[in-house]
Structures are given as structure tokens and as C-alpha cells.
Amino acid sequence: MALKFPNKKFSFGGQLGGSVVLVALLVVSLVTVVLYTREGDDGMLHGLQDTTSAVTSPLSTIGVTTGSLAATATTSVEDLTASDASLSQLRENNAQLAQMVVELEEYRQEAQRLEAQLGLADAYGFSYVASRVVGYSADSYNRVLTIDVGSNAGVKAGLPVMGTTGVVGQVIATTPLTSQVRLINDAQSGVSVMLQSSRAEGILTGSVDGILYLENVDENVEVKEGEAVITSGLGGGYFRGLVIGTVARIETNQSDGTRTIVITPNATLSNISEVLVVIGMNNDGAASENGANATALINAVNPQTLNSGSAQNQQNQDQAAEQNNADSSEGNSDESSQDDE
Amino acid sequence: MRTQLIPLIGAAIAVVLQIIVAPLITFFSVVPGFIVSYVIVLGILRGGNSMYWYAFVLGMIADLLSQTPLGLTPFLLLIAVFVLSRVFEVLDQTTPAMPLIACVVTLLVFEVLFAVGLLIAGYEGGISLIVSRALPATLINAIICVIYYFLMRRLPFERESSSAWTISQTQRFR
């Protein structure tokens, strides 16, 4: 093969060294891609990626912490600059106060988030492992978090992960000290769910744009806006009865009659700092056969209710927790009577 | 020695930026590619056989830091570096215009092929993977390439000649 220019001929090949290196590296890369796509999630190359993520998590933590502080600082500085012009002689004091405000604001926000998470755990009555987010996805094609708990803390792949106000994703891989969590709005994510009132089942999928869609719902089922969407527990992983969100809108395609159901998640899926990995749940949560219990729980884990932190909210959560305990003890007694029989 | 050490230090900085800074400055949910942009700019400024090793090692690191198929980034970067080093043996590099145009075109082709590679590997998303990811990624990485280019063109890189497919040094096409 040769390139021909007027009065010039350039040969393909050149010295052997460069060609051999290029071809060899291309072959190694291609073989690696093929091996990676063919091996399972527990494969060696996937394990290598997870280990790299664990090793780099201390560095990622610097970024996450800095980002969080910067966001808080921006708000505080904006607030302070209004009075700064007229009080120029106090600028030095203001700078010190601004630093304190940033730190206090950070603690306040963290306390608020943790309070909401505790409310969520109380309402569901699940057992959990609390953790911090130490890294965000370093590529554009996956919405994956790295958290600072791993198999040493009892975390394993498939377990659901809750944010401040609801389900945020699922553990996809673990190392002894860290875990990878794929968010529910990732295009590769799929959760088996059902509609709370009609019990119609479907698959909740994420998308490239981060929007949640409910698919595979029977065409004959009537779906209403505002209806709660809860995990069905089918396929393992997600425990039955966790509230994912509500039906935001239903778009019907005029040409073929198919419908697209868009879901608003209860959880905030951006700027996540702390999460709970659910490791056990001994009741049916919002999927309880008792409609009153299910409704009470759905109200208790509503994002607005969780964030308000009011006494009424505490009562709702206590009520939901009591009803869940009653459900679980009923279930246990049923199981023991079945064992007796 | 100095001309060989500088690209290595630059590579280390690009990796640290990718780990710490990149996840924080997302643009339309697109994470900037400090490593990919660095390899492309280095390929234009430096060229030579050693660039294949930079493309391979840094590409592997980029894949290890993310959740994308291991090997896809180095594979595409190797092709990009090979084409760029050949092209810049005949293209004018005395003004920034041609290198920057080459950067943008290379990034666009890289991102689109990357998205196609992911679709072949079984990723969900279809055409929106290209529209919502590849195009914004090209834009943000092009900005990083511009910054890299103006910073790195002041550094003493020794432009090497690649032996994989050598086009004779000639002024004919300049």
C-alpha cells in the first residue's frame, strides 16, 4: 500500500519498531475490550476497575469535600457581599465570619440530611449501613457513586441504597472497604416495580438524560398521575415495598397508541453526600396488604414531609414504624404457625 | 531528559485532574475528559512512537477510573494518535488554527466512535447516547484542548518522527 502524490511516493510500513508497537497495543486493547464485555460483573477486569476506584477514593474525597464546601461558600459569600460595601472597615472580621458561616452551614445541611435519612429508616424499619459518598463517576456514560463501606461492613452487590428522601440506586460491586452504586436514573439501570393502587407491575428504567420511565405496564391498566411507584421485590436485590417516586405524567403516542410513563423520584439524585445501604427489611413496606399502613408509610417518606422535620412528621414516621412492626410480627407469627403445622 | 520528563509530569497532572476535578465540573451531565484531551494535544505537539505508549497507558487509566469497557479508550486513542501524527507531518503547525481544528475533529470522531463502541458493548440509550453525550463531550473537551494547547505549546517538547508510517519531511504541503 502506498500514498501517491505528484512526483512523490510514500511507502506504508516504515521501520518495524513503530508499526509493531502500534499493532501490538491495538490488539491488546481490542482483546481487553472483548474480554471485558464477555466476562461477568465478577470478572477479573471488572474487579480491576473496582479496585482502582477503591484505591483512588481518597483522592476523590478531596474533590467531593471541596465541591461541597465551595457550593456552601458561594451561597454564603453572595449573602455577605450585600452589606460588605457599606462596612468596609469590618472586612477582615467578615472574612473570618464568612469562614465560620461556611462551616456552620455545612454542618447544618449535613445534620438536616442525616435527620431526614433517620426518619426514612424509622418509617421503613429496615436495617442499614450508613456511609459517605467518596467519589462520583469519572465518565459521562455512567451515573455511579463510590461509597466508603464495602464487604467488610456487610455490603454486597444488589442491595438497595437510600438517599436523604428515597431510593437512589443499587450496589453493583464491592471491595472490602468501598462499594460502587449505580443510580436509578442511569440508562443501564432497571428496577422491578409496581403501582401502589393497581398493583400493576413494570420495569423502571433510567435514561441518558436522567429521566425515569416506567415500562412494560399492561396497556389495559389505568395509570393516574401522582400514583406511588414502589419496588415489587421481583428479581431479588431491591426489597419489596420501597417507595421510588410518583407518576409525573403519561404521554400517549397518537400514531401507535403506546404510552410513555414518566416518574418523578422521591430521592434527589444529584449532589448526594450520605447514603444508607439497606441490608435487611422484615416487612412489606409500602407494598403492605393493609392499605392504611401502606398509605401512612407513603405519606411518611414523602420528600416534603422528610425535609420539613416537624413534630407532625415525627408522629407520621412513628405511626408508620409501629404499623410496620405490627405487620412484621404478624408475618412472623404466621410463619411460626405454618412451621407448627 | 527534560523533554521526556515534561510529558510524563503533564500526564500525571491530567490523571489527578480526572480523579479530583472532572466529576465536579459536569456540563449537561457530561464529565470532562482531561486524560483524553491531554493525549490528543500531546499527539499533535509531540508525535512519535512514544505517543503510542502514552495513548495506551493513559487510555487504560481513563477506563480504569470509569465504568466503561476496559480497552475501548486506548484503542480509539491509539488510532487518533496515529492519524494525528501522520497528518501533522504534512499540515501546517506554525499557527494555532490547524491544530485546534484537528483537535475538535479528532474529539468529535473519538466521542462518536466511543458512543458507538458502548452501544455495541450492550449499553442502553441508542442515538441519544450520541446526541446527549458525544456532542456535549466534544464541546467541553475541545475547551480543555484549547487550554492545554496554549499551555503546552510553550513547553520544550521535542517533536519525534514516528516510524509506523513515515511521510518524508517536505515543505511541499506546508
Short mmCIF file of C-alpha atoms in Angstrom, two decimals:
data_model
loop_
_atom_site.label_atom_id
_atom_site.label_comp_id
_atom_site.label_asym_id
_atom_site.label_seq_id
_atom_site.Cartn_x
_atom_site.Cartn_y
_atom_site.Cartn_z
CA MET A 1 0.00 0.00 0.00
CA ALA A 2 1.33 3.44 -0.81
CA LEU A 3 0.23 7.01 -0.92
CA LYS A 4 0.98 8.69 -4.22
CA PHE A 5 1.41 12.42 -4.52
CA PRO A 6 2.67 14.08 -7.70
CA ASN A 7 6.33 13.12 -8.17
CA LYS A 8 6.43 11.62 -4.67
CA LYS A 9 5.82 8.13 -3.33
CA PHE A 10 5.42 7.47 0.37
CA SER A 11 5.66 3.87 1.45
CA PHE A 12 3.49 2.30 4.15
CA GLY A 13 5.41 0.43 6.79
CA GLY A 14 8.50 2.42 7.59
CA GLN A 15 10.75 0.98 10.26
CA LEU A 16 9.46 -2.07 12.02
CA GLY A 17 9.58 -0.70 15.59
CA GLY A 18 6.74 1.84 15.47
CA SER A 19 4.45 -0.41 13.45
CA VAL A 20 4.94 -3.37 15.74
CA VAL A 21 4.27 -1.31 18.88
CA LEU A 22 1.17 0.27 17.35
CA VAL A 23 -0.30 -3.00 16.10
CA ALA A 24 0.56 -4.85 19.32
CA LEU A 25 -1.07 -2.18 21.52
CA LEU A 26 -4.14 -2.05 19.27
CA VAL A 27 -4.51 -5.83 19.51
CA VAL A 28 -4.07 -5.78 23.31
CA SER A 29 -6.69 -3.01 23.62
CA LEU A 30 -9.16 -4.82 21.39
CA VAL A 31 -8.69 -8.14 23.18
CA THR A 32 -9.19 -6.37 26.52
CA VAL A 33 -12.46 -4.81 25.30
CA VAL A 34 -13.73 -8.19 24.09
CA LEU A 35 -12.75 -9.94 27.34
CA TYR A 36 -14.34 -7.16 29.40
CA THR A 37 -17.66 -7.29 27.57
CA ARG A 38 -17.79 -11.09 27.67
CA GLU A 39 -16.88 -11.58 31.31
CA GLY A 40 -19.48 -11.12 34.04
CA ASP A 41 -19.61 -8.35 36.62
CA ASP A 42 -17.48 -10.55 38.88
CA GLY A 43 -14.78 -10.93 36.23
CA MET A 44 -11.13 -10.06 36.69
CA LEU A 45 -11.19 -6.87 34.59
CA HIS A 46 -14.33 -5.58 36.35
CA GLY A 47 -12.59 -6.37 39.63
CA LEU A 48 -9.58 -4.37 38.49
CA GLN A 49 -11.83 -1.36 37.80
CA ASP A 50 -13.48 -1.67 41.21
CA THR A 51 -10.10 -1.93 42.92
CA THR A 52 -8.86 1.17 41.06
CA SER A 53 -11.95 3.02 42.21
CA ALA A 54 -11.27 1.95 45.80
CA VAL A 55 -7.62 2.97 45.59
CA THR A 56 -8.39 6.40 44.14
CA SER A 57 -11.29 7.08 46.53
CA PRO A 58 -9.11 9.07 48.99
CA LEU A 59 -8.22 11.44 46.14
CA SER A 60 -11.85 11.61 45.02
CA THR A 61 -12.87 12.50 48.56
CA ILE A 62 -10.80 15.70 48.31
CA GLY A 63 -12.82 16.69 45.27
CA VAL A 64 -16.18 15.79 46.82
CA THR A 65 -15.39 17.71 50.02
CA THR A 66 -14.02 20.71 48.15
CA GLY A 67 -17.06 20.77 45.87
CA SER A 68 -19.43 20.65 48.83
CA LEU A 69 -17.60 23.44 50.66
CA ALA A 70 -17.38 25.55 47.51
CA ALA A 71 -21.13 25.27 46.95
CA THR A 72 -21.82 26.37 50.52
CA ALA A 73 -19.20 29.12 50.35
CA THR A 74 -20.70 30.55 47.17
CA THR A 75 -24.08 30.94 48.86
CA SER A 76 -22.60 32.47 52.00
CA VAL A 77 -20.35 34.92 50.13
CA GLU A 78 -23.29 36.04 47.99
CA ASP A 79 -25.25 36.77 51.17
CA LEU A 80 -22.40 38.64 52.82
CA THR A 81 -21.32 40.87 49.94
CA ALA A 82 -24.58 42.83 50.14
CA SER A 83 -23.52 44.55 53.36
CA ASP A 84 -19.80 44.49 52.58
CA ALA A 85 -19.74 47.74 50.61
CA SER A 86 -21.05 49.85 53.50
CA LEU A 87 -18.94 48.11 56.14
CA SER A 88 -15.55 48.11 54.51
CA GLN A 89 -13.70 48.54 57.84
CA LEU A 90 -15.12 45.21 59.01
CA ARG A 91 -13.97 43.24 56.01
CA GLU A 92 -11.38 41.32 57.94
CA ASN A 93 -13.92 40.30 60.54
CA ASN A 94 -16.35 39.46 57.83
CA ALA A 95 -13.86 37.14 56.20
CA GLN A 96 -13.47 35.23 59.47
CA LEU A 97 -17.21 35.16 60.00
CA ALA A 98 -17.73 34.04 56.43
CA GLN A 99 -15.43 31.09 57.04
CA MET A 100 -17.41 30.19 60.15
CA VAL A 101 -20.69 30.59 58.30
CA VAL A 102 -19.45 28.25 55.60
CA GLU A 103 -18.50 25.61 58.14
CA LEU A 104 -21.69 26.00 60.19
CA GLU A 105 -23.83 25.96 57.07
CA GLU A 106 -22.10 22.76 56.00
CA TYR A 107 -22.81 21.17 59.42
CA ARG A 108 -26.41 22.42 59.38
CA GLN A 109 -27.08 20.96 55.95
CA GLU A 110 -25.43 17.69 56.90
CA ALA A 111 -27.49 17.45 60.09
CA GLN A 112 -30.66 18.11 58.08
CA ARG A 113 -29.78 15.37 55.59
CA LEU A 114 -28.94 12.86 58.31
CA GLU A 115 -32.16 13.69 60.17
CA ALA A 116 -34.17 13.00 57.03
CA GLN A 117 -32.32 9.73 56.50
CA LEU A 118 -33.01 8.61 60.06
CA GLY A 119 -36.67 9.48 59.52
CA LEU A 120 -36.66 7.35 56.39
CA ALA A 121 -35.07 4.40 58.19
CA ASP A 122 -37.52 4.71 61.11
CA ALA A 123 -40.51 4.81 58.78
CA TYR A 124 -39.49 1.70 56.85
CA GLY A 125 -37.97 -0.12 59.79
CA PHE A 126 -35.12 -1.55 57.76
CA SER A 127 -31.61 -2.33 58.96
CA TYR A 128 -28.90 -0.39 57.22
CA VAL A 129 -25.26 0.60 56.96
CA ALA A 130 -24.67 4.35 56.80
CA SER A 131 -21.93 5.65 54.53
CA ARG A 132 -20.48 8.71 52.86
CA VAL A 133 -20.07 9.27 49.14
CA VAL A 134 -16.35 9.43 48.38
CA GLY A 135 -16.41 9.61 44.60
CA TYR A 136 -18.58 10.43 41.64
CA SER A 137 -18.48 8.85 38.20
CA ALA A 138 -15.38 9.87 36.21
CA ASP A 139 -17.02 9.25 32.84
CA SER A 140 -20.05 10.62 31.02
CA TYR A 141 -21.78 7.34 30.31
CA ASN A 142 -22.43 6.01 33.80
CA ARG A 143 -24.07 7.51 36.87
CA VAL A 144 -22.13 5.65 39.53
CA LEU A 145 -21.12 6.66 43.06
CA THR A 146 -18.34 5.27 45.22
CA ILE A 147 -19.23 4.93 48.91
CA ASP A 148 -16.93 4.30 51.85
CA VAL A 149 -18.37 0.98 53.03
CA GLY A 150 -17.72 -2.39 51.46
CA SER A 151 -17.93 -6.10 52.03
CA ASN A 152 -16.27 -5.74 55.46
CA ALA A 153 -19.41 -3.88 56.61
CA GLY A 154 -21.75 -6.50 55.16
CA VAL A 155 -22.48 -4.72 51.90
CA LYS A 156 -22.89 -6.92 48.84
CA ALA A 157 -23.85 -6.40 45.23
CA GLY A 158 -27.57 -5.99 44.58
CA LEU A 159 -28.54 -4.24 47.83
CA PRO A 160 -30.66 -1.09 47.50
CA VAL A 161 -29.25 2.28 48.55
CA MET A 162 -31.32 5.10 50.04
CA GLY A 163 -30.51 8.79 49.88
CA THR A 164 -31.96 11.51 52.06
CA THR A 165 -35.52 11.11 50.83
CA GLY A 166 -35.74 7.83 48.94
CA VAL A 167 -34.18 5.12 46.81
CA VAL A 168 -31.15 6.35 44.89
CA GLY A 169 -29.72 3.16 43.42
CA GLN A 170 -28.26 -0.26 43.86
CA VAL A 171 -24.84 -1.62 44.84
CA ILE A 172 -23.20 -3.10 41.74
CA ALA A 173 -19.76 -4.02 43.04
CA THR A 174 -17.89 -4.11 46.31
CA THR A 175 -14.34 -4.21 47.60
CA PRO A 176 -13.57 -4.77 51.30
CA LEU A 177 -13.67 -1.01 52.01
CA THR A 178 -15.72 0.60 49.22
CA SER A 179 -18.74 -0.08 47.01
CA GLN A 180 -19.98 1.15 43.67
CA VAL A 181 -23.60 2.30 43.49
CA ARG A 182 -25.42 2.67 40.17
CA LEU A 183 -28.09 5.38 40.39
CA ILE A 184 -31.64 4.53 39.34
CA ASN A 185 -31.59 7.20 36.61
CA ASP A 186 -28.59 5.60 34.89
CA ALA A 187 -29.51 4.32 31.42
CA GLN A 188 -28.19 0.86 32.39
CA SER A 189 -30.40 0.69 35.49
CA GLY A 190 -33.62 -1.36 35.69
CA VAL A 191 -35.82 -1.84 38.76
CA SER A 192 -38.79 -4.17 39.02
CA VAL A 193 -41.62 -2.01 40.37
CA MET A 194 -45.40 -1.89 40.76
CA LEU A 195 -48.02 0.80 41.00
CA GLN A 196 -49.26 1.10 44.57
CA SER A 197 -53.00 1.24 43.88
CA SER A 198 -53.47 -1.10 40.90
CA ARG A 199 -50.53 -3.42 41.74
CA ALA A 200 -49.66 -3.45 38.04
CA GLU A 201 -46.05 -4.41 37.56
CA GLY A 202 -43.49 -2.84 35.29
CA ILE A 203 -39.82 -2.02 34.90
CA LEU A 204 -38.44 1.35 35.94
CA THR A 205 -35.57 2.33 33.68
CA GLY A 206 -33.23 5.29 33.66
CA SER A 207 -32.15 7.11 30.54
CA VAL A 208 -29.20 9.00 29.10
CA ASP A 209 -30.96 12.26 30.02
CA GLY A 210 -31.50 11.07 33.60
CA ILE A 211 -35.31 10.82 33.28
CA LEU A 212 -37.07 7.81 34.84
CA TYR A 213 -39.51 5.82 32.68
CA LEU A 214 -41.95 3.12 33.69
CA GLU A 215 -42.10 0.44 31.02
CA ASN A 216 -43.80 -2.90 30.37
CA VAL A 217 -47.01 -1.90 32.17
CA ASP A 218 -50.08 -3.72 30.80
CA GLU A 219 -51.90 -1.49 28.27
CA ASN A 220 -55.24 -2.16 29.98
CA VAL A 221 -54.09 -0.84 33.35
CA GLU A 222 -55.26 2.66 34.19
CA VAL A 223 -52.35 4.76 35.40
CA LYS A 224 -53.03 8.00 37.25
CA GLU A 225 -50.73 10.93 37.75
CA GLY A 226 -49.49 11.20 41.32
CA GLU A 227 -49.78 7.47 41.91
CA ALA A 228 -46.94 5.98 44.01
CA VAL A 229 -44.44 3.63 42.38
CA ILE A 230 -42.91 1.04 44.72
CA THR A 231 -40.41 -1.77 44.36
CA SER A 232 -42.01 -5.17 43.76
CA GLY A 233 -39.07 -7.21 45.03
CA LEU A 234 -39.09 -9.40 41.91
CA GLY A 235 -35.68 -10.45 40.65
CA GLY A 236 -34.03 -10.01 44.03
CA GLY A 237 -31.90 -7.07 45.09
CA TYR A 238 -34.44 -4.39 45.91
CA PHE A 239 -36.57 -5.27 48.93
CA ARG A 240 -40.32 -5.23 48.36
CA GLY A 241 -42.18 -2.05 49.30
CA LEU A 242 -39.61 0.74 48.96
CA VAL A 243 -41.18 3.89 47.52
CA ILE A 244 -39.34 5.00 44.38
CA GLY A 245 -41.46 8.01 43.41
CA THR A 246 -44.71 9.06 41.80
CA VAL A 247 -46.16 9.10 38.30
CA ALA A 248 -45.38 12.56 36.92
CA ARG A 249 -47.08 12.36 33.54
CA ILE A 250 -48.38 9.92 30.96
CA GLU A 251 -47.68 10.67 27.31
CA THR A 252 -49.68 8.75 24.71
CA ASN A 253 -48.25 8.30 21.23
CA GLN A 254 -51.07 9.16 18.81
CA SER A 255 -49.71 7.01 15.98
CA ASP A 256 -49.37 3.63 17.67
CA GLY A 257 -51.28 4.18 20.93
CA THR A 258 -48.33 3.26 23.14
CA ARG A 259 -47.81 5.32 26.27
CA THR A 260 -44.74 6.67 28.00
CA ILE A 261 -44.97 6.95 31.77
CA VAL A 262 -42.55 9.40 33.36
CA ILE A 263 -41.74 9.02 37.05
CA THR A 264 -40.56 11.69 39.49
CA PRO A 265 -38.21 10.09 42.02
CA ASN A 266 -38.66 10.77 45.73
CA ALA A 267 -34.89 10.93 46.13
CA THR A 268 -32.65 13.74 44.97
CA LEU A 269 -30.21 12.15 42.56
CA SER A 270 -27.62 14.92 42.39
CA ASN A 271 -25.12 16.16 45.00
CA ILE A 272 -25.57 13.07 47.13
CA SER A 273 -23.29 13.13 50.18
CA GLU A 274 -24.56 10.46 52.54
CA VAL A 275 -26.46 7.25 51.84
CA LEU A 276 -27.88 4.24 53.66
CA VAL A 277 -27.29 0.78 52.27
CA VAL A 278 -30.34 -1.31 53.16
CA ILE A 279 -29.11 -4.71 54.32
CA GLY A 280 -32.34 -6.12 55.69
CA MET A 281 -36.09 -5.41 55.77
CA ASN A 282 -38.58 -7.60 57.62
CA ASN A 283 -41.85 -6.08 56.38
CA ASP A 284 -43.55 -5.31 53.09
CA GLY A 285 -43.20 -1.54 53.48
CA ALA A 286 -45.45 0.36 51.09
CA ALA A 287 -46.44 -2.95 49.45
CA SER A 288 -48.28 -3.99 52.62
CA GLU A 289 -51.67 -5.65 52.06
CA ASN A 290 -53.07 -3.26 54.66
CA GLY A 291 -53.92 -0.18 52.58
CA ALA A 292 -53.93 2.21 55.56
CA ASN A 293 -50.44 1.13 56.60
CA ALA A 294 -49.13 1.48 53.05
CA THR A 295 -50.65 4.94 52.67
CA ALA A 296 -49.29 6.05 56.05
CA LEU A 297 -45.82 4.92 55.03
CA ILE A 298 -46.02 6.64 51.63
CA ASN A 299 -47.01 9.87 53.39
CA ALA A 300 -44.22 9.47 55.95
CA VAL A 301 -41.50 9.02 53.33
CA ASN A 302 -42.72 11.88 51.13
CA PRO A 303 -39.72 14.16 50.40
CA GLN A 304 -41.56 17.28 51.64
CA THR A 305 -42.51 15.56 54.88
CA LEU A 306 -38.99 14.22 55.46
CA ASN A 307 -37.37 17.59 54.80
CA SER A 308 -39.81 19.55 56.99
CA GLY A 309 -38.59 17.81 60.17
CA SER A 310 -41.78 18.81 62.03
CA ALA A 311 -43.30 17.17 65.05
CA GLN A 312 -46.22 16.02 62.89
CA ASN A 313 -43.69 14.37 60.59
CA GLN A 314 -42.17 12.57 63.56
CA GLN A 315 -45.61 11.34 64.52
CA ASN A 316 -46.23 10.08 60.97
CA GLN A 317 -42.91 8.24 60.95
CA ASP A 318 -43.54 6.72 64.39
CA GLN A 319 -47.01 5.64 63.26
CA ALA A 320 -45.60 4.08 60.09
CA ALA A 321 -42.85 2.36 62.08
CA GLU A 322 -45.36 0.95 64.57
CA GLN A 323 -47.57 -0.34 61.77
CA ASN A 324 -44.54 -1.89 60.05
CA ASN A 325 -43.56 -3.62 63.29
CA ALA A 326 -47.11 -4.90 63.68
CA ASP A 327 -47.02 -6.19 60.07
CA SER A 328 -43.69 -7.90 60.58
CA SER A 329 -44.75 -9.55 63.85
CA GLU A 330 -47.95 -10.74 62.15
CA GLY A 331 -45.82 -12.16 59.37
CA ASN A 332 -43.53 -13.84 61.89
CA SER A 333 -46.44 -15.36 63.80
CA ASP A 334 -47.92 -16.62 60.52
CA GLU A 335 -44.60 -18.17 59.66
CA SER A 336 -44.28 -19.80 63.09
CA SER A 337 -47.85 -21.17 62.89
CA GLN A 338 -47.02 -22.57 59.45
CA ASP A 339 -43.91 -24.15 60.94
CA ASP A 340 -46.01 -25.66 63.75
CA GLU A 341 -48.42 -27.15 61.24
CA MET B 1 15.86 14.20 29.61
CA ARG B 2 13.83 17.35 30.24
CA THR B 3 11.84 16.92 27.05
CA GLN B 4 10.92 13.40 28.10
CA LEU B 5 10.08 14.29 31.70
CA ILE B 6 7.68 17.13 30.92
CA PRO B 7 5.10 14.97 29.10
CA LEU B 8 5.22 12.48 31.97
CA ILE B 9 4.56 15.21 34.54
CA GLY B 10 1.75 16.54 32.34
CA ALA B 11 0.25 13.05 32.17
CA ALA B 12 0.33 12.73 35.96
CA ILE B 13 -1.40 16.10 36.32
CA ALA B 14 -4.07 15.07 33.79
CA VAL B 15 -4.78 11.87 35.77
CA VAL B 16 -5.09 13.79 39.05
CA LEU B 17 -7.41 16.34 37.40
CA GLN B 18 -9.53 13.49 36.04
CA ILE B 19 -9.91 11.95 39.50
CA ILE B 20 -10.45 15.09 41.58
CA VAL B 21 -11.75 17.88 39.36
CA ALA B 22 -13.57 16.21 36.46
CA PRO B 23 -16.52 14.75 38.45
CA LEU B 24 -17.20 18.21 39.95
CA ILE B 25 -17.44 20.24 36.75
CA THR B 26 -20.00 18.28 34.79
CA PHE B 27 -21.69 20.04 31.90
CA PHE B 28 -25.13 18.68 30.93
CA SER B 29 -24.15 15.61 32.99
CA VAL B 30 -21.06 15.19 30.82
CA VAL B 31 -17.80 14.65 32.68
CA PRO B 32 -14.81 16.39 31.04
CA GLY B 33 -12.05 14.15 29.73
CA PHE B 34 -8.77 15.63 30.94
CA ILE B 35 -6.83 12.49 30.02
CA VAL B 36 -8.27 12.10 26.51
CA SER B 37 -7.74 15.81 25.76
CA TYR B 38 -4.16 15.64 27.01
CA VAL B 39 -3.27 12.67 24.81
CA ILE B 40 -4.76 14.33 21.74
CA VAL B 41 -2.92 17.63 22.29
CA LEU B 42 0.31 15.77 23.07
CA GLY B 43 -0.15 13.74 19.90
CA ILE B 44 -0.31 16.96 17.88
CA LEU B 45 2.59 18.71 19.61
CA ARG B 46 4.93 15.79 20.06
CA GLY B 47 4.09 12.86 17.82
CA GLY B 48 6.46 9.92 17.55
CA ASN B 49 6.46 6.30 18.62
CA SER B 50 6.41 7.09 22.34
CA MET B 51 2.94 8.61 21.88
CA TYR B 52 1.54 5.11 21.33
CA TRP B 53 2.61 4.22 24.86
CA TYR B 54 1.10 7.43 26.23
CA ALA B 55 -2.18 6.69 24.41
CA PHE B 56 -2.27 3.11 25.63
CA VAL B 57 -1.31 3.66 29.27
CA LEU B 58 -3.35 6.85 29.79
CA GLY B 59 -6.31 5.33 27.93
CA MET B 60 -6.20 2.30 30.20
CA ILE B 61 -6.06 4.56 33.26
CA ALA B 62 -9.05 6.54 31.96
CA ASP B 63 -11.03 3.31 31.58
CA LEU B 64 -9.93 2.02 34.98
CA LEU B 65 -11.17 5.23 36.61
CA SER B 66 -14.57 4.92 34.95
CA GLN B 67 -17.10 2.15 34.40
CA THR B 68 -16.70 1.96 30.62
CA PRO B 69 -15.33 -1.16 28.87
CA LEU B 70 -11.64 -1.55 29.63
CA GLY B 71 -9.57 -1.12 26.47
CA LEU B 72 -12.01 0.99 24.45
CA THR B 73 -10.37 4.34 25.23
CA PRO B 74 -6.77 3.17 24.48
CA PHE B 75 -7.94 1.52 21.26
CA LEU B 76 -9.52 4.73 19.97
CA LEU B 77 -6.72 6.93 21.31
CA LEU B 78 -4.08 4.81 19.54
CA ILE B 79 -5.90 5.27 16.24
CA ALA B 80 -6.34 9.00 16.92
CA VAL B 81 -2.65 9.49 17.79
CA PHE B 82 -1.54 7.51 14.74
CA VAL B 83 -3.70 9.57 12.39
CA LEU B 84 -2.78 12.88 14.05
CA SER B 85 0.95 12.24 13.94
CA ARG B 86 0.75 11.35 10.24
CA VAL B 87 -1.48 14.28 9.40
CA PHE B 88 0.79 16.78 11.17
CA GLU B 89 3.77 15.71 9.18
CA VAL B 90 2.18 17.44 6.22
CA LEU B 91 -0.09 20.04 7.84
CA ASP B 92 0.93 23.49 8.95
CA GLN B 93 1.52 23.74 12.68
CA THR B 94 3.01 27.22 12.82
CA THR B 95 -0.32 28.84 13.68
CA PRO B 96 -2.83 27.56 16.26
CA ALA B 97 -5.72 27.32 13.77
CA MET B 98 -4.91 23.99 12.16
CA PRO B 99 -4.01 22.13 15.39
CA LEU B 100 -7.18 23.36 17.11
CA ILE B 101 -9.38 22.38 14.17
CA ALA B 102 -7.68 18.98 14.19
CA CYS B 103 -8.35 18.69 17.94
CA VAL B 104 -12.07 19.36 17.55
CA VAL B 105 -12.44 16.97 14.62
CA THR B 106 -10.48 14.26 16.42
CA LEU B 107 -12.53 14.70 19.60
CA LEU B 108 -15.80 14.55 17.67
CA VAL B 109 -14.79 11.36 15.87
CA PHE B 110 -13.42 9.90 19.12
CA GLU B 111 -16.58 10.63 21.13
CA VAL B 112 -18.94 9.36 18.43
CA LEU B 113 -16.92 6.15 17.96
CA PHE B 114 -16.75 5.76 21.74
CA ALA B 115 -20.55 6.00 21.99
CA VAL B 116 -20.91 3.53 19.10
CA GLY B 117 -18.47 1.19 20.88
CA LEU B 118 -20.58 1.37 24.04
CA LEU B 119 -23.75 0.61 22.07
CA ILE B 120 -22.02 -2.42 20.51
CA ALA B 121 -20.94 -3.49 24.01
CA GLY B 122 -24.60 -3.54 25.04
CA TYR B 123 -25.17 -0.10 26.55
CA GLU B 124 -28.74 1.25 26.52
CA GLY B 125 -29.53 4.68 25.11
CA GLY B 126 -29.48 4.40 21.32
CA ILE B 127 -29.00 7.57 19.34
CA SER B 128 -29.44 9.76 22.43
CA LEU B 129 -26.13 8.37 23.68
CA ILE B 130 -24.52 10.19 20.78
CA VAL B 131 -26.66 13.33 20.86
CA SER B 132 -26.75 13.81 24.64
CA ARG B 133 -23.26 12.60 25.45
CA ALA B 134 -20.88 12.58 22.48
CA LEU B 135 -21.70 16.09 21.24
CA PRO B 136 -21.56 17.91 24.61
CA ALA B 137 -18.43 15.89 25.48
CA THR B 138 -16.81 17.11 22.27
CA LEU B 139 -17.61 20.70 23.20
CA ILE B 140 -16.28 20.58 26.76
CA ASN B 141 -13.21 18.56 25.80
CA ALA B 142 -12.48 20.98 22.96
CA ILE B 143 -12.32 23.80 25.52
CA ILE B 144 -9.90 21.74 27.61
CA CYS B 145 -7.84 21.02 24.48
CA VAL B 146 -7.58 24.75 23.73
CA ILE B 147 -6.33 25.43 27.27
CA TYR B 148 -3.90 22.52 27.10
CA TYR B 149 -2.65 23.59 23.68
CA PHE B 150 -1.82 27.17 24.67
CA LEU B 151 -0.15 25.98 27.89
CA MET B 152 1.78 23.13 26.32
CA ARG B 153 2.99 24.84 23.16
CA ARG B 154 5.27 26.97 25.36
CA LEU B 155 6.90 23.87 26.82
CA PRO B 156 10.01 22.37 25.22
CA PHE B 157 8.58 19.26 23.55
CA GLU B 158 10.92 17.52 21.21
CA ARG B 159 8.85 16.57 18.19
CA GLU B 160 9.64 13.00 17.32
CA SER B 161 9.22 11.29 13.97
CA SER B 162 7.10 8.18 14.01
CA SER B 163 8.34 5.17 12.14
CA ALA B 164 4.99 3.41 11.83
CA TRP B 165 4.21 5.15 8.57
CA THR B 166 6.66 7.90 7.77
CA ILE B 167 5.87 10.63 5.35
CA SER B 168 9.11 12.29 4.31
CA GLN B 169 9.65 15.72 5.77
CA THR B 170 8.83 18.06 2.96
CA GLN B 171 7.83 21.67 2.60
CA ARG B 172 5.64 20.82 -0.35
CA PHE B 173 2.42 20.59 1.63
CA ARG B 174 3.06 23.41 4.04
#
